PDB file of C-alpha atoms in Angstrom:
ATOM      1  CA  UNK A   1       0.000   0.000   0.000  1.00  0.00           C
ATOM      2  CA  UNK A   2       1.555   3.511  -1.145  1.00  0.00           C
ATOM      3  CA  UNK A   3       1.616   6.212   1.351  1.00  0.00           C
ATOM      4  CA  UNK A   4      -0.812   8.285  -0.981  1.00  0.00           C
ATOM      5  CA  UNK A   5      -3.392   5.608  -0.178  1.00  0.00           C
ATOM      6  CA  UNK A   6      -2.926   4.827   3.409  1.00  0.00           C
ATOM      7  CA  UNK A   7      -2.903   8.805   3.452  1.00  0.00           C
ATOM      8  CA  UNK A   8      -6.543   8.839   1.938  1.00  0.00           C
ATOM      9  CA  UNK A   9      -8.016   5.802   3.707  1.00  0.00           C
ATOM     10  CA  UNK A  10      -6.425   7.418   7.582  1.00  0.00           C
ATOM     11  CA  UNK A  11      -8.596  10.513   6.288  1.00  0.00           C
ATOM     12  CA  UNK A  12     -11.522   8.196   4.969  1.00  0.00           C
ATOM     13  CA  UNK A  13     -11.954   6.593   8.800  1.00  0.00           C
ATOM     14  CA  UNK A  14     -11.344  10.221  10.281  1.00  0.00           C
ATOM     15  CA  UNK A  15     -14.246  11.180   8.028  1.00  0.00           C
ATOM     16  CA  UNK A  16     -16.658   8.914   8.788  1.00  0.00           C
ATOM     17  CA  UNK A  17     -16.025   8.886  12.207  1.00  0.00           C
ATOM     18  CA  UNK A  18     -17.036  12.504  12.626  1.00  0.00           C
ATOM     19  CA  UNK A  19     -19.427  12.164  10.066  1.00  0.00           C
ATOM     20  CA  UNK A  20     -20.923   9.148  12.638  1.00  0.00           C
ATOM     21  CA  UNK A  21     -20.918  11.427  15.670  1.00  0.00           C
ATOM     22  CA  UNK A  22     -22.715  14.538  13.484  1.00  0.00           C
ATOM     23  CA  UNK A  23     -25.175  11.943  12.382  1.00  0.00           C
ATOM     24  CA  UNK A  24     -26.939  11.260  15.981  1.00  0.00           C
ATOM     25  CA  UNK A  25     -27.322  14.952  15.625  1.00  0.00           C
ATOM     26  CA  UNK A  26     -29.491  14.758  12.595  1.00  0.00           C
ATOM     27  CA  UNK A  27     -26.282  15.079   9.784  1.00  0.00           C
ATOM     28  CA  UNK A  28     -26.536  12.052   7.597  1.00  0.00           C
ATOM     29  CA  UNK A  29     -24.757  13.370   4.771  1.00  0.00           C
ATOM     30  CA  UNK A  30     -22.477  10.893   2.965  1.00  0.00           C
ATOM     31  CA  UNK A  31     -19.048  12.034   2.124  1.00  0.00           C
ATOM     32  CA  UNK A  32     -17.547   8.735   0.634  1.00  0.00           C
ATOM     33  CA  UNK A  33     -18.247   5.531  -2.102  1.00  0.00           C
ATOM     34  CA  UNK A  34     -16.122   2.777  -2.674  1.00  0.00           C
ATOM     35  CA  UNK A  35     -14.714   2.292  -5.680  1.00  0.00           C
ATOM     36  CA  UNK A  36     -14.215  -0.649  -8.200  1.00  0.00           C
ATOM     37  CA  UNK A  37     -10.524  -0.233  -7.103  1.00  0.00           C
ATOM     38  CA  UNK A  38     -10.777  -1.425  -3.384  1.00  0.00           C
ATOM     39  CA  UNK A  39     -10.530   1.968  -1.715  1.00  0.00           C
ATOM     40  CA  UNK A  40     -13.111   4.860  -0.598  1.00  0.00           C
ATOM     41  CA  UNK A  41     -13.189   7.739  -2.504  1.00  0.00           C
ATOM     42  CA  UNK A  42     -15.583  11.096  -2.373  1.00  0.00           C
ATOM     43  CA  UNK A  43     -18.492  11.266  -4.087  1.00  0.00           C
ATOM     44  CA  UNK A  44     -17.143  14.081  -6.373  1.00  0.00           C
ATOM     45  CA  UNK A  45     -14.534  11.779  -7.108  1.00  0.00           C
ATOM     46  CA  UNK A  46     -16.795   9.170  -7.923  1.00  0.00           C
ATOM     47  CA  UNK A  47     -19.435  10.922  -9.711  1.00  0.00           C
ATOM     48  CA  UNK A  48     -16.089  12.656 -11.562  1.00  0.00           C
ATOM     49  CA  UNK A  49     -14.714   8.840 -12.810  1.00  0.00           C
ATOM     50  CA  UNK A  50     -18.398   8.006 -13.901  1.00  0.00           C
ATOM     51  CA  UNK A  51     -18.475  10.947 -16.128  1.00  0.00           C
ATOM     52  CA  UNK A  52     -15.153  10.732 -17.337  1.00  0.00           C
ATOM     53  CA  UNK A  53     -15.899   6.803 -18.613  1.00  0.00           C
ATOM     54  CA  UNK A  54     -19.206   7.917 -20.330  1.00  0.00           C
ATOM     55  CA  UNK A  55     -16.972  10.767 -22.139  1.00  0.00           C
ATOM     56  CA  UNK A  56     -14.962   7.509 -23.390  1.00  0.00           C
ATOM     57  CA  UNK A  57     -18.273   5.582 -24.058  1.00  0.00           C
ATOM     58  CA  UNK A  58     -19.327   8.561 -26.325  1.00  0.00           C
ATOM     59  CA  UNK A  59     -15.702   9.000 -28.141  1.00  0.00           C
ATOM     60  CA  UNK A  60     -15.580   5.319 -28.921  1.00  0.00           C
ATOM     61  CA  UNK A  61     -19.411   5.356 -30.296  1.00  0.00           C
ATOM     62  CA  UNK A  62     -18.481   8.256 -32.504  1.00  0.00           C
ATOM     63  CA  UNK A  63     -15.060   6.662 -33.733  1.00  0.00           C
ATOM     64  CA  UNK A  64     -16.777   3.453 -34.596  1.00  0.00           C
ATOM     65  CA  UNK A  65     -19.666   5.544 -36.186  1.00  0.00           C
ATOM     66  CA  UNK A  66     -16.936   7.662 -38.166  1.00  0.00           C
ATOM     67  CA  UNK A  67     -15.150   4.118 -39.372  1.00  0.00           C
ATOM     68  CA  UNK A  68     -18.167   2.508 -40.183  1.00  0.00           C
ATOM     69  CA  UNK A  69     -19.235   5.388 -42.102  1.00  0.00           C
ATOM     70  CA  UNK A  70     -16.092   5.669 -44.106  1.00  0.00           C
ATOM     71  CA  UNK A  71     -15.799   1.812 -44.932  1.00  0.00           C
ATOM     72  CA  UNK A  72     -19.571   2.496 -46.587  1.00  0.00           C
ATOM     73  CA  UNK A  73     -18.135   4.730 -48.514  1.00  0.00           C
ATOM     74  CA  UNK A  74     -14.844   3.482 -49.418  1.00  0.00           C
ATOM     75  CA  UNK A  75     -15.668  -0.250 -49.313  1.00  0.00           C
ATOM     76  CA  UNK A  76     -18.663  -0.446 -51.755  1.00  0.00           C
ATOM     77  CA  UNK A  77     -19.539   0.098 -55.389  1.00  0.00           C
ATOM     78  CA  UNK A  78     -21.397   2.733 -55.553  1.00  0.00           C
ATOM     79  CA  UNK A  79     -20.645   4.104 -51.960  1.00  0.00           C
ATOM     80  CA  UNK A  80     -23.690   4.076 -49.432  1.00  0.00           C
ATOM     81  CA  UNK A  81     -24.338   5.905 -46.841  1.00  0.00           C
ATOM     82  CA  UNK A  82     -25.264   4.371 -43.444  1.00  0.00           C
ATOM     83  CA  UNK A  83     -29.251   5.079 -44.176  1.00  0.00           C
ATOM     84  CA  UNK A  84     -28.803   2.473 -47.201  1.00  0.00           C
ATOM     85  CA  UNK A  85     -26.718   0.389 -45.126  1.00  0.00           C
ATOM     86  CA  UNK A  86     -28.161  -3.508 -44.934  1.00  0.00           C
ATOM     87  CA  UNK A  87     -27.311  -6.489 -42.391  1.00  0.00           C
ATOM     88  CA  UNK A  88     -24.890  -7.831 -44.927  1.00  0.00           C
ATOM     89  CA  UNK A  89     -22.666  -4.547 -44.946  1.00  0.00           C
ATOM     90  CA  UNK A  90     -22.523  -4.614 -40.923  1.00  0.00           C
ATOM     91  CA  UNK A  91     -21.325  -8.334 -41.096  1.00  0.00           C
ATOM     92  CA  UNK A  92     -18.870  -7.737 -44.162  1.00  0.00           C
ATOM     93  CA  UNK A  93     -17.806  -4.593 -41.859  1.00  0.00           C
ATOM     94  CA  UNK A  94     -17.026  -6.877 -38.667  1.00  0.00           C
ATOM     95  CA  UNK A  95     -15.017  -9.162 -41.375  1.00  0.00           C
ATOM     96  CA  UNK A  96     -13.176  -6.214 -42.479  1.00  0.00           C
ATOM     97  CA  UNK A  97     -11.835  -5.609 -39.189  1.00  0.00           C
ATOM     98  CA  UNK A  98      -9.988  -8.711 -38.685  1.00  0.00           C
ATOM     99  CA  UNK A  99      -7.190  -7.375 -40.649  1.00  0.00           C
ATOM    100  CA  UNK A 100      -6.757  -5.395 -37.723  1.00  0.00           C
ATOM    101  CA  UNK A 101      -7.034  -7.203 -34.750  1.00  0.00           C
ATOM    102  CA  UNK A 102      -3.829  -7.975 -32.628  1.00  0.00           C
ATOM    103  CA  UNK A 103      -5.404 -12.007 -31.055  1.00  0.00           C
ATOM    104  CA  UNK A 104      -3.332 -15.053 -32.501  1.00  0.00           C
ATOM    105  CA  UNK A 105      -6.123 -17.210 -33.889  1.00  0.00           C
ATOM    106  CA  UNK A 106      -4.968 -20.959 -34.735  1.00  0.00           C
ATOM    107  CA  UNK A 107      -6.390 -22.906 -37.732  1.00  0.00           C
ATOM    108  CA  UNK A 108      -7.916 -25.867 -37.760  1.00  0.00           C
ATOM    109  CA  UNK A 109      -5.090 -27.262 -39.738  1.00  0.00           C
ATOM    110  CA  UNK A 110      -2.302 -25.598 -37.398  1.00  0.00           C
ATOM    111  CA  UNK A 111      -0.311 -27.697 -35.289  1.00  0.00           C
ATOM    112  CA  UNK A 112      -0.739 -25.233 -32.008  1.00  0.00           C
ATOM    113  CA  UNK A 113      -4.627 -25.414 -32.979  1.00  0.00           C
ATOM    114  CA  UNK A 114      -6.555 -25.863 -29.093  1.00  0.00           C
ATOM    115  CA  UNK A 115      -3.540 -24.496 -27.463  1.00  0.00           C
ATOM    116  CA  UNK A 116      -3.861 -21.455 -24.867  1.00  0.00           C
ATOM    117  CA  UNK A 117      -0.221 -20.457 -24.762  1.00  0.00           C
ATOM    118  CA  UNK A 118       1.749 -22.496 -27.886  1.00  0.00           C
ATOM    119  CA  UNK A 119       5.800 -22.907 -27.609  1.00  0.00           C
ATOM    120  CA  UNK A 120       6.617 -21.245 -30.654  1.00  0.00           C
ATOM    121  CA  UNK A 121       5.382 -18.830 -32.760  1.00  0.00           C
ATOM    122  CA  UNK A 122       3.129 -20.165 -36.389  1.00  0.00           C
ATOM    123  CA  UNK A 123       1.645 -18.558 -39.626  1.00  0.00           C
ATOM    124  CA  UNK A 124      -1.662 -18.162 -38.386  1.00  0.00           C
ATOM    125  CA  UNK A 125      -3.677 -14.761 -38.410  1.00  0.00           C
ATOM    126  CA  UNK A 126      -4.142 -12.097 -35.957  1.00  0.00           C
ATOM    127  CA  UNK A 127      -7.928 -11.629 -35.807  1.00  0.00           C
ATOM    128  CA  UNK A 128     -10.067  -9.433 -34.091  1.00  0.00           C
ATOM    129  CA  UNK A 129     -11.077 -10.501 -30.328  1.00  0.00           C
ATOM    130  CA  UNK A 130     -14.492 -11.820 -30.199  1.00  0.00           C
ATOM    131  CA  UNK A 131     -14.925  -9.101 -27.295  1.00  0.00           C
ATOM    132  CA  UNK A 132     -14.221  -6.032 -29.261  1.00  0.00           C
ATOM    133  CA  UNK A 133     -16.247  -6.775 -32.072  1.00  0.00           C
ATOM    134  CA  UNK A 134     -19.171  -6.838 -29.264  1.00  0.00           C
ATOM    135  CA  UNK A 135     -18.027  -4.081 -28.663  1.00  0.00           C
ATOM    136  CA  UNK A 136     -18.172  -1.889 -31.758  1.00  0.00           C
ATOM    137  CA  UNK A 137     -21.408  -3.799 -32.341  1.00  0.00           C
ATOM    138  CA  UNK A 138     -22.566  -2.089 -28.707  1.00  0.00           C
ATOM    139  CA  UNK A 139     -21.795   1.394 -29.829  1.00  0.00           C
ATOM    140  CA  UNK A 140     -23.158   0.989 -33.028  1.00  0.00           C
ATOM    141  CA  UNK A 141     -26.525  -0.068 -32.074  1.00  0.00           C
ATOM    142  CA  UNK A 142     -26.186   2.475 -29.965  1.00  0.00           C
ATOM    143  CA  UNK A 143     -25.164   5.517 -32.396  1.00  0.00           C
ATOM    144  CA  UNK A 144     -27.422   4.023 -34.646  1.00  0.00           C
ATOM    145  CA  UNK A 145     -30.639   4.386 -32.297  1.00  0.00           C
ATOM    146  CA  UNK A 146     -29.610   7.552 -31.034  1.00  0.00           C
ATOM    147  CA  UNK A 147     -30.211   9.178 -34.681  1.00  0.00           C
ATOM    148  CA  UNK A 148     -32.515   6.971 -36.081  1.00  0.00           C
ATOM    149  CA  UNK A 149     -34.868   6.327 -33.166  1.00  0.00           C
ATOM    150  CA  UNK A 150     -36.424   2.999 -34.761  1.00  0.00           C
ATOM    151  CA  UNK A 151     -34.892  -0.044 -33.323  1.00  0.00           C
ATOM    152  CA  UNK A 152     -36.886  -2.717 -35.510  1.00  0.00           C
ATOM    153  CA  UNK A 153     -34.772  -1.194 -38.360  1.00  0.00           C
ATOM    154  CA  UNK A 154     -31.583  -1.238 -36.602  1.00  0.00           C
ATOM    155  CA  UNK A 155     -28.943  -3.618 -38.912  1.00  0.00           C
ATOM    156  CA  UNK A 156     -26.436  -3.802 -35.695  1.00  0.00           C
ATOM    157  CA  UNK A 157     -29.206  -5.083 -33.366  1.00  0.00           C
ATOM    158  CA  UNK A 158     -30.498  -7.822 -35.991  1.00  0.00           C
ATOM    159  CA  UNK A 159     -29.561 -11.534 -35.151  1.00  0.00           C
ATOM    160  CA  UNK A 160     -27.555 -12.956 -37.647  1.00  0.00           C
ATOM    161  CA  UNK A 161     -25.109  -9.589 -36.043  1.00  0.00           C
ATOM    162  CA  UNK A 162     -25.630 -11.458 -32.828  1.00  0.00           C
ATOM    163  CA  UNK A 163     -25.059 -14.658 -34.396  1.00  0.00           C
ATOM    164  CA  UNK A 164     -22.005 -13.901 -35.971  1.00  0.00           C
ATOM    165  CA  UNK A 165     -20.103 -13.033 -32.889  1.00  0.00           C
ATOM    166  CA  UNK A 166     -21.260 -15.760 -30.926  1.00  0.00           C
ATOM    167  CA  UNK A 167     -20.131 -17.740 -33.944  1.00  0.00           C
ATOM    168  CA  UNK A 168     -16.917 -15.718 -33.386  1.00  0.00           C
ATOM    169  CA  UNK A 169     -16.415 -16.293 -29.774  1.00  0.00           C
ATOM    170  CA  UNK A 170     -16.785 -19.786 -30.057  1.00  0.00           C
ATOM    171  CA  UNK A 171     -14.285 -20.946 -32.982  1.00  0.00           C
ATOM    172  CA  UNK A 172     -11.653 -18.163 -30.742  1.00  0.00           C
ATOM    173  CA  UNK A 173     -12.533 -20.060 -27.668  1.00  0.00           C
ATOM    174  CA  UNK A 174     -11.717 -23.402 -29.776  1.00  0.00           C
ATOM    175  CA  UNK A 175      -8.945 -22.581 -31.643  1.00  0.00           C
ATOM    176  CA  UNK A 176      -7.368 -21.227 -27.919  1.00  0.00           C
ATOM    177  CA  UNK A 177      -8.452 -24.782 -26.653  1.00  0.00           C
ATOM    178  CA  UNK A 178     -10.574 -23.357 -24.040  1.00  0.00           C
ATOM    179  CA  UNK A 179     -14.131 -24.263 -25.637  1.00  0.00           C
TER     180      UNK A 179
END
């Protein structure tokens, strides 16, 4: 334990000891949460990590909306824009970004194929995690409802999207030999 946080959790008991004494006399106003991270923090704090991980929530939506917006365009012939956009484009999308996901993903034919941790390095392909692509799919349904309001016309929320990453997680989970 650092001397930062023994500092902060001496001050933490200090705290709510006095706040315990001023509360038989009618104060019962919390000064402290506990965090994800073990330790108590104040609720400004707190309130200021919540809105600082929905900022990140919103960036990521709008960087996934941005890519998916520019691989319509680029990645079609004639481009479409996302209001043409069709389950098949969403799942050709997710394809896409295999080329650049950083997870070691055996073949069936690869010797290491089933193994968590292999000895040696092989040829096989980095491919997107199965987690990030649900993910991007997340934020997209998300983006998407936000401006078009009508979720039965939502291509990320349809089930062959669904599908397709469960498909996903399940031949990673294989080829890692943990499925």
């Amino acid at each position: 334990m650092s001397a930062a946080v023994a500092a902060a959790a001496a001050a933490v008991v200090s705290r709510n000891r006095s706040s315990n004494s001023n509360s038989s006399r009618g104060n019962t106003k919390s000064t402290t949460a506990y965090s994800s991270s073990n330790s108590f923090v104040s609720q400004s704090n707190y309130h200021h990590q919540q809105r600082r991980r929905r900022l990140q929530y919103d960036l990521l939506k709008e960087r996934d909306w941005d890519n998916f917006g520019q691989y319509l365009r680029n990645h079609n012939d004639p481009p479409i824009t996302i209001s043409q956009c069709r389950v098949s484009h969403v799942l050709k999308f997710l394809r896409y970004l295999d080329q650049f996901g950083e997870t070691k993903i055996h073949d069936d034919t690869c010797q290491f194929y089933g193994q968590l941790h292999p000895p040696e390095t092989c040829p096989c392909p980095n491919k997107e995690f199965w987690g990030n692509l649900d993910g991007v799919v997340g934020r997209l349904r998300a983006a998407f409802s936000e401006r078009n309001g009508n979720a039965e016309i939502n291509p990320f929320g349809a089930i062959a999207v669904g599908d397709y990453v469960t498909m996903v997680r399940q031949s990673q989970a294989r080829a890692r030999g943990i499925g």
